[in-house]
Amino acid sequence: MALGTATASHELRFDAGRVCLDLLATDHPEERFDSVPVLRAWIAGAGLVPPGTSLTHVDSSWPPAFRELRERVGQLVRRGLGAEPRSGCAGALARVNEAARAAPPAPRAVLAEDGALVRELAAPPECAALLGAIARDAVELLTDPVARAGLRQCAGDNCPIVYVDSSRGRRRRWCSSEVCGNRERVARHRRRAALTRA
């Protein structure tokens, strides 16, 4: 699939532990939802639809709706981390609750050519249904004290990504060991090498 921008599908992040948090990662380090093809790739990659689901009906009205929900969910998540004032989130809460009311896409089981049952959607997914699935995930995350206690912001330099720390001992520091963790290890190595040379 040609994505049409410099953003390749492999650059989309799905390692935050929840689909609503993966949504928040779509504006770092740059806006990802600036084109319909990238949004289609994200919807498929996030698992919002079964593999092979046609998303050709997704049009230019969808990215602004996803960006708007991302902003609202972000306000609530930052509030949960203590980075957003409690009083400023009433509008975000109302919007997320409104979006969560939409029924998610209806799945059905069908027989594949090999006789196995596979999941597909009963109809092409509507924008409101997919936004509803993400909003429901945010409501579940933010109202579950155990899950909410696992929310962390990446300790990487200038990385705003929030993830759920489900590691043993809750010691995870980075959104991704391969991305921010590797940058930190390289920076630490360079600092040690510079001290050795000095």
Coordinates of N, CA, C and O in Angstrom, one line a residue, residues 4-191:
G4 N 1.7 7.5 0.5 CA 1.6 8.9 0.0 C 2.4 10.0 0.7 O 2.5 11.1 0.2
T5 N 2.9 9.7 1.9 CA 3.7 10.7 2.6 C 5.0 10.1 3.0 O 5.2 8.9 2.8
A6 N 5.8 10.8 3.7 CA 7.1 10.3 4.2 C 6.9 9.3 5.3 O 7.8 8.5 5.7
T7 N 5.7 9.2 5.9 CA 5.4 8.3 7.0 C 5.1 6.9 6.4 O 4.2 6.7 5.6
A8 N 5.9 5.9 6.7 CA 5.7 4.6 6.3 C 5.0 3.8 7.3 O 5.0 4.2 8.5
S9 N 4.3 2.7 6.9 CA 3.5 2.0 7.9 C 4.3 1.4 9.0 O 3.9 1.3 10.1
H10 N 5.6 1.1 8.8 CA 6.5 0.6 9.8 C 6.8 1.7 10.9 O 7.2 1.3 12.0
E11 N 6.5 2.9 10.6 CA 6.8 4.0 11.5 C 5.6 4.2 12.5 O 5.7 4.9 13.4
L12 N 4.5 3.6 12.2 CA 3.3 3.7 13.1 C 3.6 2.9 14.3 O 4.1 1.8 14.2
R13 N 3.3 3.4 15.4 CA 3.6 2.7 16.7 C 2.4 2.0 17.3 O 1.3 2.6 17.4
F14 N 2.5 0.8 17.7 CA 1.5 0.0 18.3 C 2.0 -0.7 19.6 O 1.8 -1.9 19.8
D15 N 2.8 0.0 20.4 CA 3.5 -0.6 21.5 C 3.1 0.0 22.9 O 3.8 -0.2 23.9
A16 N 2.0 0.8 22.9 CA 1.7 1.5 24.1 C 0.8 0.6 25.1 O 0.6 1.0 26.2
G17 N 0.4 -0.5 24.6 CA -0.4 -1.4 25.5 C -1.9 -1.3 25.4 O -2.6 -2.1 25.9
R18 N -2.4 -0.2 24.8 CA -3.8 0.0 24.6 C -4.0 0.8 23.3 O -3.2 1.6 23.0
V19 N -5.1 0.5 22.6 CA -5.4 1.1 21.3 C -5.6 2.6 21.5 O -5.1 3.4 20.7
C20 N -6.2 3.1 22.6 CA -6.3 4.5 22.9 C -5.0 5.2 23.1 O -4.8 6.4 22.7
L21 N -4.0 4.5 23.6 CA -2.7 5.1 23.8 C -1.9 5.0 22.5 O -1.1 5.9 22.2
D22 N -2.1 4.0 21.7 CA -1.5 4.0 20.4 C -2.0 5.1 19.5 O -1.3 5.7 18.8
L23 N -3.3 5.5 19.7 CA -3.8 6.7 19.0 C -3.0 7.9 19.4 O -2.7 8.8 18.6
L24 N -2.7 8.1 20.7 CA -2.0 9.3 21.2 C -0.6 9.4 20.5 O -0.1 10.4 20.3
A25 N 0.0 8.2 20.2 CA 1.3 8.2 19.6 C 1.4 8.6 18.2 O 2.5 8.8 17.6
T26 N 0.2 8.9 17.6 CA 0.2 9.2 16.2 C 0.5 10.7 15.8 O 0.5 11.0 14.7
D27 N 0.9 11.5 16.8 CA 1.3 12.8 16.5 C 2.7 13.1 17.0 O 3.2 14.2 17.0
H28 N 3.5 12.0 17.2 CA 4.9 12.1 17.7 C 5.7 11.3 16.8 O 5.4 10.1 16.6
P29 N 6.8 11.7 16.2 CA 7.4 13.1 16.4 C 6.7 14.0 15.4 O 7.0 15.2 15.4
E30 N 5.9 13.5 14.5 CA 5.1 14.4 13.6 C 3.7 13.9 13.4 O 3.5 12.7 13.8
E31 N 2.9 14.7 12.9 CA 1.5 14.2 12.6 C 1.5 13.1 11.6 O 2.0 13.1 10.6
R32 N 0.8 12.0 12.1 CA 0.7 10.8 11.2 C -0.7 10.8 10.4 O -0.7 10.3 9.3
F33 N -1.7 11.4 11.0 CA -3.0 11.4 10.3 C -3.2 12.6 9.4 O -4.2 13.3 9.5
D34 N -2.2 12.8 8.5 CA -2.3 13.8 7.6 C -2.7 13.3 6.2 O -2.8 14.1 5.3
S35 N -3.0 12.0 6.1 CA -3.5 11.5 4.8 C -4.4 10.3 5.1 O -4.3 9.6 6.1
V36 N -5.3 10.0 4.2 CA -6.2 8.9 4.3 C -5.5 7.6 4.3 O -5.8 6.7 5.1
P37 N -4.5 7.4 3.4 CA -3.8 6.1 3.4 C -3.1 5.7 4.7 O -3.1 4.6 5.1
V38 N -2.5 6.7 5.4 CA -1.9 6.5 6.6 C -2.9 6.1 7.7 O -2.7 5.2 8.5
L39 N -4.0 6.8 7.7 CA -5.1 6.5 8.7 C -5.6 5.0 8.4 O -5.8 4.3 9.4
R40 N -5.7 4.7 7.2 CA -6.2 3.3 6.8 C -5.1 2.3 7.4 O -5.5 1.3 8.0
A41 N -3.9 2.6 7.2 CA -2.8 1.7 7.7 C -2.9 1.6 9.2 O -2.7 0.5 9.8
W42 N -3.1 2.7 9.9 CA -3.2 2.7 11.4 C -4.4 1.9 11.8 O -4.3 1.1 12.8
I43 N -5.6 2.1 11.2 CA -6.8 1.4 11.6 C -6.5 -0.1 11.5 O -6.8 -0.9 12.5
A44 N -5.9 -0.6 10.4 CA -5.6 -2.0 10.3 C -4.5 -2.4 11.3 O -4.7 -3.5 11.9
G45 N -3.5 -1.7 11.4 CA -2.4 -2.0 12.3 C -2.8 -2.1 13.8 O -2.3 -2.8 14.6
A46 N -3.7 -1.2 14.2 CA -4.2 -1.2 15.5 C -5.1 -2.3 15.9 O -5.5 -2.5 17.0
G47 N -5.5 -3.1 14.9 CA -6.4 -4.2 15.1 C -7.9 -3.8 15.3 O -8.7 -4.6 15.8
L48 N -8.2 -2.6 14.8 CA -9.6 -2.2 14.9 C -10.5 -2.9 14.0 O -11.8 -3.0 14.1
V49 N -9.9 -3.5 12.9 CA -10.7 -4.3 12.0 C -9.9 -5.6 11.7 O -8.7 -5.6 11.9
P50 N -10.6 -6.7 11.3 CA -9.9 -7.9 11.0 C -9.0 -7.8 9.8 O -9.2 -6.9 9.0
P51 N -7.9 -8.6 9.8 CA -7.0 -8.5 8.6 C -7.8 -8.7 7.3 O -8.7 -9.5 7.2
G52 N -7.4 -7.9 6.3 CA -8.0 -8.0 5.0 C -9.2 -7.2 4.8 O -9.8 -7.1 3.7
T53 N -9.7 -6.5 5.9 CA -10.9 -5.6 5.8 C -10.6 -4.5 4.8 O -9.7 -3.8 4.9
S54 N -11.6 -4.3 3.9 CA -11.5 -3.2 2.9 C -11.8 -1.9 3.6 O -12.8 -1.8 4.3
L55 N -10.9 -0.9 3.4 CA -11.1 0.4 4.0 C -11.1 1.5 2.9 O -10.8 2.6 3.2
T56 N -11.5 1.0 1.7 CA -11.5 2.0 0.6 C -12.5 3.1 0.8 O -12.4 4.1 0.1
H57 N -13.5 2.9 1.6 CA -14.5 3.9 1.9 C -14.1 5.0 2.8 O -14.8 6.0 3.0
V58 N -12.9 4.9 3.5 CA -12.4 5.9 4.3 C -12.1 7.1 3.5 O -11.4 7.0 2.5
D59 N -12.6 8.3 3.9 CA -12.4 9.5 3.1 C -11.7 10.6 3.9 O -11.4 10.4 5.1
S60 N -11.6 11.7 3.3 CA -10.9 12.9 3.9 C -11.6 13.4 5.2 O -11.0 14.2 5.9
S61 N -12.8 13.0 5.4 CA -13.5 13.5 6.7 C -13.1 12.7 7.9 O -13.3 13.1 9.0
W62 N -12.4 11.6 7.7 CA -12.0 10.7 8.8 C -10.8 11.2 9.6 O -10.9 11.2 10.8
P63 N -9.7 11.6 9.0 CA -8.6 12.0 9.8 C -8.9 13.2 10.8 O -8.4 13.0 11.9
P64 N -9.6 14.2 10.4 CA -9.9 15.2 11.5 C -10.7 14.6 12.7 O -10.5 15.1 13.8
A65 N -11.6 13.7 12.4 CA -12.4 13.1 13.5 C -11.4 12.3 14.4 O -11.6 12.3 15.6
F66 N -10.5 11.6 13.9 CA -9.5 10.8 14.7 C -8.6 11.7 15.4 O -8.3 11.5 16.6
R67 N -8.2 12.8 14.8 CA -7.3 13.8 15.5 C -8.1 14.5 16.7 O -7.5 14.7 17.7
E68 N -9.3 14.8 16.5 CA -10.1 15.4 17.5 C -10.3 14.4 18.7 O -10.1 14.8 19.8
L69 N -10.6 13.2 18.4 CA -10.7 12.2 19.5 C -9.4 12.0 20.2 O -9.3 11.9 21.5
R70 N -8.3 12.0 19.4 CA -6.9 11.9 20.0 C -6.7 13.0 21.0 O -6.1 12.8 22.1
E71 N -7.0 14.2 20.6 CA -6.8 15.4 21.5 C -7.6 15.2 22.8 O -7.1 15.5 23.9
R72 N -8.9 14.8 22.7 CA -9.7 14.6 23.9 C -9.2 13.5 24.8 O -9.1 13.7 26.0
V73 N -8.8 12.4 24.2 CA -8.3 11.3 25.0 C -7.0 11.7 25.7 O -6.7 11.4 26.8
G74 N -6.2 12.4 24.9 CA -4.9 12.9 25.5 C -5.1 13.8 26.7 O -4.3 13.7 27.6
Q75 N -6.1 14.7 26.6 CA -6.4 15.5 27.8 C -6.7 14.7 29.0 O -6.2 14.9 30.1
L76 N -7.5 13.6 28.8 CA -7.9 12.8 30.0 C -6.7 11.9 30.5 O -6.6 11.8 31.7
V77 N -5.9 11.5 29.6 CA -4.8 10.7 30.0 C -3.8 11.5 30.7 O -3.2 11.1 31.8
R78 N -3.5 12.7 30.2 CA -2.6 13.7 30.9 C -3.1 14.0 32.3 O -2.4 14.2 33.3
R79 N -4.4 14.2 32.4 CA -5.1 14.4 33.7 C -4.8 13.2 34.6 O -4.5 13.4 35.8
G80 N -4.9 12.0 34.1 CA -4.6 10.8 34.9 C -3.2 10.7 35.4 O -2.9 10.2 36.4
L81 N -2.3 11.4 34.6 CA -0.9 11.4 35.0 C -0.5 12.6 35.9 O 0.6 12.8 36.3
G82 N -1.5 13.5 36.1 CA -1.3 14.6 36.9 C -0.7 15.8 36.2 O -0.3 16.8 36.7
A83 N -0.7 15.7 34.8 CA -0.1 16.8 34.0 C -1.2 17.7 33.5 O -0.8 18.7 32.8
E84 N -2.4 17.5 33.7 CA -3.5 18.3 33.2 C -4.4 18.7 34.4 O -4.7 17.8 35.2
P85 N -4.8 19.9 34.5 CA -5.7 20.3 35.7 C -7.0 19.5 35.6 O -7.6 19.3 34.5
R86 N -7.5 19.2 36.8 CA -8.8 18.5 36.8 C -10.0 19.3 36.3 O -10.8 18.7 35.6
S87 N -9.9 20.6 36.5 CA -11.1 21.4 36.1 C -11.2 21.6 34.6 O -12.2 21.9 34.0
G88 N -10.1 21.4 33.8 CA -10.1 21.7 32.4 C -10.5 20.5 31.5 O -10.3 20.6 30.3
C89 N -11.0 19.4 32.1 CA -11.3 18.2 31.3 C -12.7 17.9 31.0 O -13.0 16.9 30.5
A90 N -13.6 18.8 31.5 CA -15.1 18.4 31.3 C -15.5 18.3 29.9 O -16.2 17.3 29.6
G91 N -15.0 19.1 29.0 CA -15.3 19.0 27.6 C -14.8 17.8 27.0 O -15.4 17.1 26.2
A92 N -13.5 17.4 27.3 CA -12.9 16.2 26.8 C -13.7 15.0 27.3 O -13.9 14.0 26.5
L93 N -14.0 15.0 28.6 CA -14.8 13.8 29.1 C -16.1 13.7 28.4 O -16.5 12.6 28.0
A94 N -16.8 14.8 28.2 CA -18.1 14.7 27.5 C -18.0 14.2 26.1 O -18.7 13.3 25.6
R95 N -16.9 14.6 25.4 CA -16.7 14.1 24.0 C -16.3 12.7 23.9 O -16.8 11.9 23.1
V96 N -15.5 12.2 24.8 CA -15.1 10.8 24.8 C -16.3 9.9 25.2 O -16.5 8.9 24.6
N97 N -17.1 10.4 26.2 CA -18.3 9.6 26.6 C -19.3 9.5 25.4 O -19.9 8.5 25.2
E98 N -19.4 10.7 24.7 CA -20.3 10.7 23.5 C -19.8 9.7 22.5 O -20.6 9.0 21.9
A99 N -18.6 9.7 22.2 CA -18.0 8.8 21.2 C -18.2 7.4 21.6 O -18.4 6.5 20.7
A100 N -18.0 7.1 22.9 CA -18.1 5.7 23.4 C -19.5 5.1 23.2 O -19.7 3.9 23.3
R101 N -20.5 6.0 23.0 CA -21.9 5.5 22.9 C -22.1 4.8 21.6 O -23.0 3.9 21.4
A102 N -21.3 5.0 20.5 CA -21.5 4.4 19.2 C -21.1 2.9 19.3 O -20.1 2.6 20.0
A103 N -21.9 2.1 18.7 CA -21.7 0.7 18.7 C -20.4 0.4 17.9 O -20.3 0.9 16.8
P104 N -19.6 -0.5 18.4 CA -18.4 -0.9 17.6 C -18.8 -1.7 16.4 O -19.9 -2.2 16.3
P105 N -17.9 -1.8 15.4 CA -18.3 -2.6 14.2 C -18.7 -4.1 14.6 O -18.1 -4.7 15.5
A106 N -19.7 -4.6 14.0 CA -20.2 -5.9 14.3 C -19.4 -7.0 13.6 O -19.4 -7.0 12.4
P107 N -18.8 -7.9 14.4 CA -18.1 -9.0 13.7 C -19.0 -10.2 13.4 O -20.1 -10.3 13.9
R108 N -18.6 -11.0 12.5 CA -19.3 -12.2 12.2 C -18.2 -13.3 11.9 O -17.1 -13.0 11.4
A109 N -18.6 -14.6 12.1 CA -17.7 -15.7 11.7 C -18.1 -16.2 10.3 O -19.3 -16.3 10.1
V110 N -17.1 -16.4 9.5 CA -17.4 -17.0 8.2 C -16.4 -18.1 7.9 O -15.3 -18.2 8.6
L111 N -16.7 -19.0 7.0 CA -15.9 -20.1 6.7 C -14.8 -19.7 5.7 O -15.2 -19.1 4.6
A112 N -13.6 -19.9 6.0 CA -12.5 -19.7 5.0 C -12.4 -20.8 4.0 O -13.1 -21.8 4.2
E113 N -11.6 -20.7 3.0 CA -11.5 -21.7 2.0 C -11.0 -23.0 2.6 O -11.4 -24.1 2.1
D114 N -10.2 -23.0 3.6 CA -9.7 -24.2 4.3 C -10.7 -24.8 5.3 O -10.3 -25.8 5.9
G115 N -11.8 -24.2 5.5 CA -12.8 -24.7 6.4 C -12.7 -24.1 7.8 O -13.6 -24.3 8.6
A116 N -11.7 -23.3 8.1 CA -11.6 -22.7 9.4 C -12.5 -21.5 9.5 O -12.8 -20.8 8.5
L117 N -12.9 -21.2 10.7 CA -13.7 -20.0 10.9 C -12.8 -18.8 11.1 O -11.8 -18.9 11.8
V118 N -13.1 -17.7 10.4 CA -12.4 -16.5 10.5 C -13.4 -15.4 10.7 O -14.5 -15.5 10.5
R119 N -12.8 -14.3 11.3 CA -13.6 -13.1 11.7 C -13.6 -12.1 10.6 O -12.5 -11.8 10.0
E120 N -14.7 -11.6 10.3 CA -14.8 -10.4 9.4 C -15.9 -9.5 9.9 O -16.7 -9.9 10.8
L121 N -16.1 -8.4 9.3 CA -17.1 -7.4 9.8 C -18.4 -7.6 8.9 O -18.3 -7.9 7.7
A122 N -19.5 -7.5 9.5 CA -20.8 -7.7 8.9 C -21.0 -6.6 7.8 O -21.7 -6.8 6.8
A123 N -20.4 -5.5 8.0 CA -20.5 -4.3 7.0 C -19.3 -3.5 7.1 O -18.5 -3.6 8.1
P124 N -19.0 -2.7 6.1 CA -17.8 -1.8 6.2 C -17.9 -0.9 7.4 O -19.0 -0.4 7.8
P125 N -16.8 -0.8 8.2 CA -16.9 -0.1 9.4 C -17.1 1.4 9.2 O -16.4 2.0 8.3
E126 N -17.9 2.0 10.0 CA -18.2 3.5 9.9 C -17.2 4.2 10.8 O -16.7 3.6 11.8
C127 N -16.9 5.4 10.5 CA -16.0 6.2 11.3 C -16.4 6.3 12.8 O -15.6 6.0 13.7
A128 N -17.7 6.6 13.0 CA -18.2 6.7 14.4 C -18.0 5.4 15.1 O -17.7 5.4 16.3
A129 N -18.2 4.2 14.5 CA -18.0 2.9 15.1 C -16.6 2.7 15.6 O -16.3 2.2 16.7
L130 N -15.6 3.1 14.7 CA -14.2 2.9 15.1 C -13.8 3.9 16.2 O -13.1 3.5 17.1
L131 N -14.3 5.1 16.1 CA -14.0 6.1 17.1 C -14.6 5.6 18.4 O -14.1 5.7 19.5
G132 N -15.8 5.0 18.4 CA -16.5 4.4 19.5 C -15.7 3.3 20.2 O -15.6 3.3 21.4
A133 N -15.1 2.5 19.4 CA -14.2 1.4 19.9 C -13.0 2.0 20.7 O -12.7 1.5 21.8
I134 N -12.4 3.0 20.1 CA -11.2 3.7 20.8 C -11.7 4.4 22.0 O -11.0 4.3 23.1
A135 N -12.8 5.1 22.0 CA -13.3 5.8 23.1 C -13.7 4.8 24.3 O -13.4 5.1 25.4
R136 N -14.3 3.7 23.9 CA -14.6 2.7 24.9 C -13.3 2.2 25.6 O -13.3 1.9 26.8
D137 N -12.3 2.0 24.8 CA -11.0 1.5 25.4 C -10.4 2.6 26.3 O -9.9 2.2 27.4
A138 N -10.6 3.9 26.0 CA -10.1 4.9 26.9 C -10.9 4.9 28.2 O -10.4 5.1 29.3
V139 N -12.2 4.8 28.1 CA -13.1 4.8 29.3 C -12.7 3.6 30.2 O -12.6 3.7 31.4
E140 N -12.5 2.4 29.6 CA -12.1 1.2 30.4 C -10.8 1.5 31.0 O -10.6 1.2 32.2
L141 N -9.8 2.0 30.3 CA -8.5 2.3 30.9 C -8.5 3.3 32.0 O -8.0 3.0 33.1
L142 N -9.2 4.4 31.8 CA -9.2 5.5 32.8 C -10.1 5.2 34.0 O -10.0 5.9 35.0
T143 N -11.0 4.3 33.9 CA -11.9 4.0 35.0 C -11.4 2.7 35.8 O -12.0 2.4 36.8
D144 N -10.4 2.0 35.3 CA -9.9 0.8 36.0 C -8.7 1.3 36.8 O -7.6 1.6 36.2
P145 N -8.8 1.2 38.1 CA -7.7 1.7 39.0 C -6.4 1.0 38.7 O -5.3 1.6 38.8
V146 N -6.4 -0.3 38.5 CA -5.2 -1.1 38.3 C -4.5 -0.7 37.0 O -3.3 -0.5 36.9
A147 N -5.3 -0.6 35.9 CA -4.7 -0.3 34.6 C -4.2 1.2 34.7 O -3.2 1.5 34.2
R148 N -5.0 2.1 35.3 CA -4.6 3.5 35.4 C -3.3 3.6 36.1 O -2.5 4.5 35.8
A149 N -3.1 2.8 37.2 CA -1.9 2.9 38.0 C -0.7 2.5 37.1 O 0.5 2.8 37.5
G150 N -0.9 1.8 36.0 CA 0.2 1.4 35.2 C 0.6 2.4 34.1 O 1.5 2.2 33.3
L151 N -0.1 3.5 34.1 CA 0.2 4.6 33.1 C 1.5 5.2 33.4 O 1.8 5.6 34.5
R152 N 2.3 5.3 32.3 CA 3.6 6.0 32.5 C 3.9 6.8 31.2 O 3.5 6.5 30.1
Q153 N 4.6 7.9 31.4 CA 5.1 8.7 30.3 C 6.6 8.2 30.1 O 7.3 8.0 31.0
C154 N 6.9 8.1 28.8 CA 8.3 7.7 28.4 C 9.3 8.6 29.1 O 9.2 9.8 29.1
A155 N 10.4 8.0 29.6 CA 11.5 8.7 30.2 C 12.5 9.2 29.1 O 13.5 9.8 29.5
G156 N 12.3 8.9 27.9 CA 13.2 9.3 26.8 C 13.1 10.8 26.6 O 12.1 11.5 26.9
D157 N 14.2 11.4 26.2 CA 14.3 12.8 26.0 C 13.3 13.2 25.0 O 13.2 12.7 23.9
N158 N 12.5 14.2 25.4 CA 11.4 14.8 24.5 C 10.4 13.8 23.9 O 9.9 14.0 22.8
C159 N 10.2 12.7 24.6 CA 9.2 11.7 24.1 C 7.9 11.8 25.0 O 8.0 11.5 26.2
P160 N 6.8 12.2 24.4 CA 5.6 12.4 25.1 C 4.7 11.1 25.2 O 3.6 11.2 25.7
I161 N 5.2 10.0 24.6 CA 4.3 8.8 24.5 C 4.0 8.3 25.9 O 4.9 8.1 26.7
V162 N 2.7 8.0 26.1 CA 2.2 7.4 27.3 C 2.0 5.9 27.0 O 1.4 5.6 25.9
Y163 N 2.3 5.0 27.9 CA 2.1 3.6 27.7 C 1.6 3.0 29.0 O 1.7 3.6 30.1
V164 N 1.2 1.7 29.0 CA 0.8 1.0 30.2 C 2.0 0.1 30.5 O 2.4 -0.7 29.7
D165 N 2.5 0.3 31.7 CA 3.6 -0.5 32.2 C 3.1 -1.8 32.8 O 2.5 -1.8 33.9
S166 N 3.2 -2.9 32.0 CA 2.7 -4.2 32.5 C 3.9 -5.1 32.8 O 3.7 -6.3 33.0
S167 N 5.1 -4.5 32.9 CA 6.3 -5.3 33.1 C 6.3 -5.8 34.6 O 5.7 -5.2 35.5
R168 N 7.0 -6.9 34.8 CA 7.2 -7.4 36.2 C 7.9 -6.3 37.0 O 8.9 -5.7 36.6
G169 N 7.3 -6.0 38.1 CA 7.9 -5.0 39.0 C 7.6 -3.6 38.6 O 8.1 -2.6 39.2
R170 N 6.9 -3.4 37.5 CA 6.6 -2.1 36.9 C 7.8 -1.2 36.8 O 7.8 -0.1 37.3
R171 N 8.8 -1.7 36.1 CA 10.1 -1.0 36.0 C 10.4 -0.5 34.6 O 11.5 0.1 34.3
R172 N 9.4 -0.6 33.7 CA 9.6 -0.2 32.3 C 9.8 1.4 32.3 O 9.0 2.1 33.0
R173 N 10.8 1.8 31.6 CA 11.1 3.3 31.6 C 10.7 4.0 30.3 O 10.5 5.2 30.2
W174 N 10.7 3.2 29.2 CA 10.6 3.8 27.9 C 9.4 3.2 27.1 O 9.0 2.1 27.4
C175 N 8.9 4.0 26.2 CA 7.8 3.6 25.4 C 8.2 2.4 24.6 O 7.4 1.5 24.4
S176 N 9.4 2.3 24.2 CA 10.0 1.2 23.4 C 11.4 1.1 23.7 O 12.2 2.1 23.6
S177 N 11.8 -0.1 24.1 CA 13.2 -0.4 24.4 C 14.1 -0.2 23.1 O 15.2 0.3 23.1
E178 N 13.5 -0.5 21.9 CA 14.2 -0.4 20.7 C 14.3 1.0 20.2 O 15.2 1.3 19.4
V179 N 13.4 1.9 20.6 CA 13.4 3.3 20.1 C 14.1 4.2 21.2 O 15.3 4.5 21.1
C180 N 13.3 4.6 22.2 CA 13.8 5.5 23.2 C 14.9 4.8 24.1 O 15.9 5.4 24.5
G181 N 14.7 3.5 24.4 CA 15.7 2.8 25.2 C 17.0 2.8 24.6 O 18.1 3.0 25.2
N182 N 17.0 2.5 23.3 CA 18.3 2.4 22.5 C 18.9 3.8 22.5 O 20.1 3.9 22.6
R183 N 18.1 4.8 22.2 CA 18.7 6.2 22.2 C 19.4 6.5 23.5 O 20.5 7.1 23.6
E184 N 18.8 6.1 24.6 CA 19.3 6.4 26.0 C 20.6 5.6 26.2 O 21.6 6.1 26.7
R185 N 20.6 4.3 25.8 CA 21.8 3.5 25.9 C 23.0 4.1 25.1 O 24.1 4.1 25.5
V186 N 22.7 4.5 23.9 CA 23.7 5.1 23.0 C 24.2 6.4 23.6 O 25.5 6.7 23.7
A187 N 23.4 7.3 24.1 CA 23.8 8.5 24.8 C 24.6 8.2 26.0 O 25.6 8.9 26.2
R188 N 24.2 7.2 26.8 CA 25.0 6.9 28.0 C 26.4 6.4 27.6 O 27.4 6.8 28.2
H189 N 26.5 5.6 26.6 CA 27.8 5.1 26.1 C 28.6 6.3 25.6 O 29.8 6.3 25.9
R190 N 28.1 7.2 24.9 CA 28.8 8.4 24.4 C 29.3 9.2 25.6 O 30.5 9.7 25.6
R191 N 28.5 9.4 26.6 CA 28.9 10.2 27.8 C 30.1 9.5 28.5 O 31.1 10.1 28.9

